[in-house]
Structure formats: structure tokens, C-alpha cells
């Protein structure tokens, strides 16, 4: 099985548009949207979700109000100021009074759909019992270090795995697709990327599909590393600007570091032919296969508005033709590689 990962040094280069066209051109591929921080391949491929799984990663502390004796040890030991102290006359932060005062408006209780509503109700009941203060942990501030769990004298703090998002297995007109939604401010996107890739490979093996097409994240961080390691080939999509070239160099360096064959393509190449030429020359001088230039083409936007890739539009435009050529070059390179 071969695995092609389309990446870019930065967001907005047209990486996903290229990948969506590849998905339409490919035969017998499994698709994986590993750009989990800002997934958007689903906007073009309109997946029909067949399976939905929770993504849990890391841990978060949750105080059981019924067991807490209000000693304040958790607040004293938390280095991330994630523990809040609620008194009858207002909400104070761990810093001791710099937080906003509670207006007793009930917004938190009414707005939080699940857990915090329960926590707040328990806290109100505790305050109603005549306790001077109750403690709660702000899930957005908790780093999951576990120190409060260790220091709580009555073991009143639970430490469950944190729900960070979901991942899905879907059907699309271009084949099966694995994709995900990372929760707001949730971390460990690298682990979610690995999960999406692993599932896509599993489906490819199970269904006898010879290719996994991966829409990788932009940049060179942990999610990118998680999306390219062990891949057959990387295609880096860039734009003809100074920053585009700089970002391309970084991402190609990353591919080289992990010993992954790489190709590069320049999108909207005709808006700056000189810069596009310099990028092409750079690739040739550094042994990177130059896949081709894609012209600026309003048909790409029209295709996006229609929920299609540009190669699926009724009439082939300049970008569609260029992407078809690039696809043929990429397929040839994939066949040359041994994996
Ligand atoms: S787990 Fe760590 S970060 Fe979270 S509330 Fe406890 S001490 Fe603070
Ligand atoms: S350390 Fe335990 S008992 Fe003390 S305030 Fe925190 S949760 Fe309650």
C-alpha cells in the first residue's frame, strides 16, 4: 500500500484543493483528512458519516463536591491557577479576588450542556449547606498535571481522560474517508492525526485499496510529523512568494530528516513567475522532484462554491489541467518507490 501526504509550509496555499482533486482522480484510494486543527476536506467531499468515535487524550481534574472538605490544598498547589474558589458572595480566582464577581445570574448552570451544570448545582447546594466556600476546577485552565489529585487529603478529585474531539469514518463519492474534529482549545492533535492515519490504513488493507491520500496539516510541528512519518511520498504545495519559498524549504527539510521522498508544486504560479522559477530551480538543485505549476484560476473558487474539486467541473480549466499533469507525475513517482 502506498501513502501520499499533501502538505504545505503554511496554511492557505491550496493544499486541500489539490488533495480534493487527487481524490477525484484516484482509483481505489482511502482518504484521510489529517489537518485536524482546521479540517475542511469535508466541505468538498460531503462525507456521509458511518462511524463516530470519541477522541480522548490527556487527563483533567474534576472535584467531587460531595466528598470535598474545602481545605483548599488543590488551590494552593495548582501552578496553573486552574482551581477556582467560590464563596457565597462571589467568584474569586486562585489569585484571591482578582476574578469577576458572581452576579448569581445562573448563566453557567443554564448554558453548560453537561458536566459544569452538575458541578455548579452541587456547589450551590454545598454553599446552601452553610459552607464558607467551595472549589471547582476550570477545565479550560487545567493542564492535567495531577498535582491536586496527589495532594487532596480526602481523595475527592477524579482524574478522567479528557474528551478532546471525535473522529469519523465516512463514505464519499471518491471513496472512504477518515476525518476528525478536534475540540476547541484541545491539545494532542498529533495523537489524533496518528489515529486518523492508522484507521485509513486499516480500511485500505481491509478493502484492498492500494493508496491512502492524506491531507496533511500545514507547518512543521507535531501534527505534521505525525502525518508524514512512514509515508511513501510527500507533495509540498507552496505559493510563489518569499515566505512561500521559506516555508517550503522548512517543510522539505522536515521530509528529508525523516527520509521521505518529496515533490513540490507551486500554486498560483503565474502571479509571480520569477518566484515560481526560483522555487523550481531550488527544487532541482536540492534533488526534490518538481511536480509542476498550477496557474491562478477562478474556476477553483467556482468549484469550491459548488462543493466540488476543480477537476470535477464540467469544463477543464487551466488549474484542472495542471493538477491532472501533476497527478500523473505523482503516480509515476509513487510507482517508483518501493514501499
Ligand atoms: S490537574 Fe494540575 S493543572 Fe489541573 S487543577 Fe490539578 S493541579 Fe491544576
Ligand atoms: S484538596 Fe480536595 S478536599 Fe481540599 S479543597 Fe481541593 S478537592 Fe476539596
Short mmCIF file of N, CA and C in Angstrom, two decimals, residues 2-6 19-27 29-34 41 174 200 211-216 327 330 334:
data_model
loop_
_atom_site.label_atom_id
_atom_site.label_comp_id
_atom_site.label_asym_id
_atom_site.label_seq_id
_atom_site.Cartn_x
_atom_site.Cartn_y
_atom_site.Cartn_z
N UNK A 2 0.50 2.21 -0.82
CA UNK A 2 1.25 3.48 -0.88
C UNK A 2 0.48 4.56 -0.14
N UNK A 3 1.24 5.53 0.36
CA UNK A 3 0.60 6.63 1.10
C UNK A 3 1.21 7.96 0.65
N UNK A 4 0.37 8.78 0.07
CA UNK A 4 0.79 10.11 -0.37
C UNK A 4 0.25 11.15 0.60
N UNK A 5 1.13 12.01 1.10
CA UNK A 5 0.71 13.07 2.03
C UNK A 5 0.93 14.41 1.35
N UNK A 6 -0.13 15.20 1.25
CA UNK A 6 -0.02 16.54 0.67
C UNK A 6 0.09 17.54 1.82
N UNK A 19 -5.47 18.23 -2.99
CA UNK A 19 -5.77 16.89 -2.48
C UNK A 19 -7.17 16.45 -2.91
N UNK A 20 -8.13 17.37 -2.87
CA UNK A 20 -9.50 17.01 -3.26
C UNK A 20 -9.54 16.61 -4.74
N UNK A 21 -8.76 17.29 -5.57
CA UNK A 21 -8.70 16.89 -6.99
C UNK A 21 -8.06 15.52 -7.14
N UNK A 22 -7.00 15.28 -6.37
CA UNK A 22 -6.37 13.95 -6.41
C UNK A 22 -7.39 12.87 -6.01
N UNK A 23 -8.20 13.20 -5.00
CA UNK A 23 -9.19 12.22 -4.54
C UNK A 23 -10.15 11.88 -5.68
N UNK A 24 -10.52 12.90 -6.47
CA UNK A 24 -11.44 12.66 -7.59
C UNK A 24 -10.76 11.88 -8.72
N UNK A 25 -9.46 12.08 -8.87
CA UNK A 25 -8.74 11.41 -9.96
C UNK A 25 -8.30 9.99 -9.59
N UNK A 26 -8.14 9.76 -8.30
CA UNK A 26 -7.60 8.46 -7.86
C UNK A 26 -8.63 7.35 -8.05
N UNK A 27 -8.11 6.16 -8.24
CA UNK A 27 -8.99 4.99 -8.27
C UNK A 27 -8.64 4.13 -7.08
N UNK A 29 -8.76 4.62 -3.74
CA UNK A 29 -7.98 5.21 -2.63
C UNK A 29 -8.85 5.37 -1.39
N UNK A 30 -8.17 5.44 -0.25
CA UNK A 30 -8.81 5.84 1.00
C UNK A 30 -8.31 7.24 1.34
N UNK A 31 -9.19 8.10 1.79
CA UNK A 31 -8.83 9.49 2.07
C UNK A 31 -8.70 9.70 3.56
N UNK A 32 -7.74 10.52 3.95
CA UNK A 32 -7.56 10.82 5.38
C UNK A 32 -7.34 12.32 5.51
N UNK A 33 -8.22 12.99 6.24
CA UNK A 33 -8.02 14.42 6.49
C UNK A 33 -7.29 14.56 7.82
N UNK A 34 -5.98 14.74 7.74
CA UNK A 34 -5.16 14.84 8.95
C UNK A 34 -4.93 16.29 9.36
N UNK A 41 -11.57 19.30 4.29
CA UNK A 41 -11.78 18.44 3.13
C UNK A 41 -13.25 18.02 3.02
N UNK A 174 -15.71 9.83 -3.59
CA UNK A 174 -14.35 9.47 -4.02
C UNK A 174 -13.79 8.30 -3.23
N UNK A 200 -7.25 4.93 8.46
CA UNK A 200 -7.29 4.97 6.99
C UNK A 200 -6.48 3.80 6.40
N UNK A 211 -3.99 2.72 -2.16
CA UNK A 211 -3.45 4.06 -1.94
C UNK A 211 -4.21 4.77 -0.81
N UNK A 212 -3.45 5.43 0.07
CA UNK A 212 -4.05 6.32 1.06
C UNK A 212 -3.62 7.74 0.71
N UNK A 213 -4.60 8.60 0.54
CA UNK A 213 -4.33 10.01 0.23
C UNK A 213 -4.56 10.84 1.48
N UNK A 214 -3.53 11.50 1.94
CA UNK A 214 -3.60 12.21 3.22
C UNK A 214 -3.53 13.72 2.99
N UNK A 215 -4.52 14.43 3.52
CA UNK A 215 -4.45 15.90 3.56
C UNK A 215 -3.75 16.25 4.87
N UNK A 216 -2.49 16.64 4.77
CA UNK A 216 -1.71 16.89 5.98
C UNK A 216 -1.91 18.29 6.52
N UNK A 327 -0.78 15.11 -11.04
CA UNK A 327 -1.24 13.80 -10.55
C UNK A 327 -0.53 12.66 -11.29
N UNK A 330 2.95 12.45 -9.96
CA UNK A 330 2.96 11.90 -8.60
C UNK A 330 2.75 10.38 -8.64
N UNK A 334 5.17 7.55 -7.23
CA UNK A 334 4.71 6.56 -6.24
C UNK A 334 5.05 5.14 -6.71
#
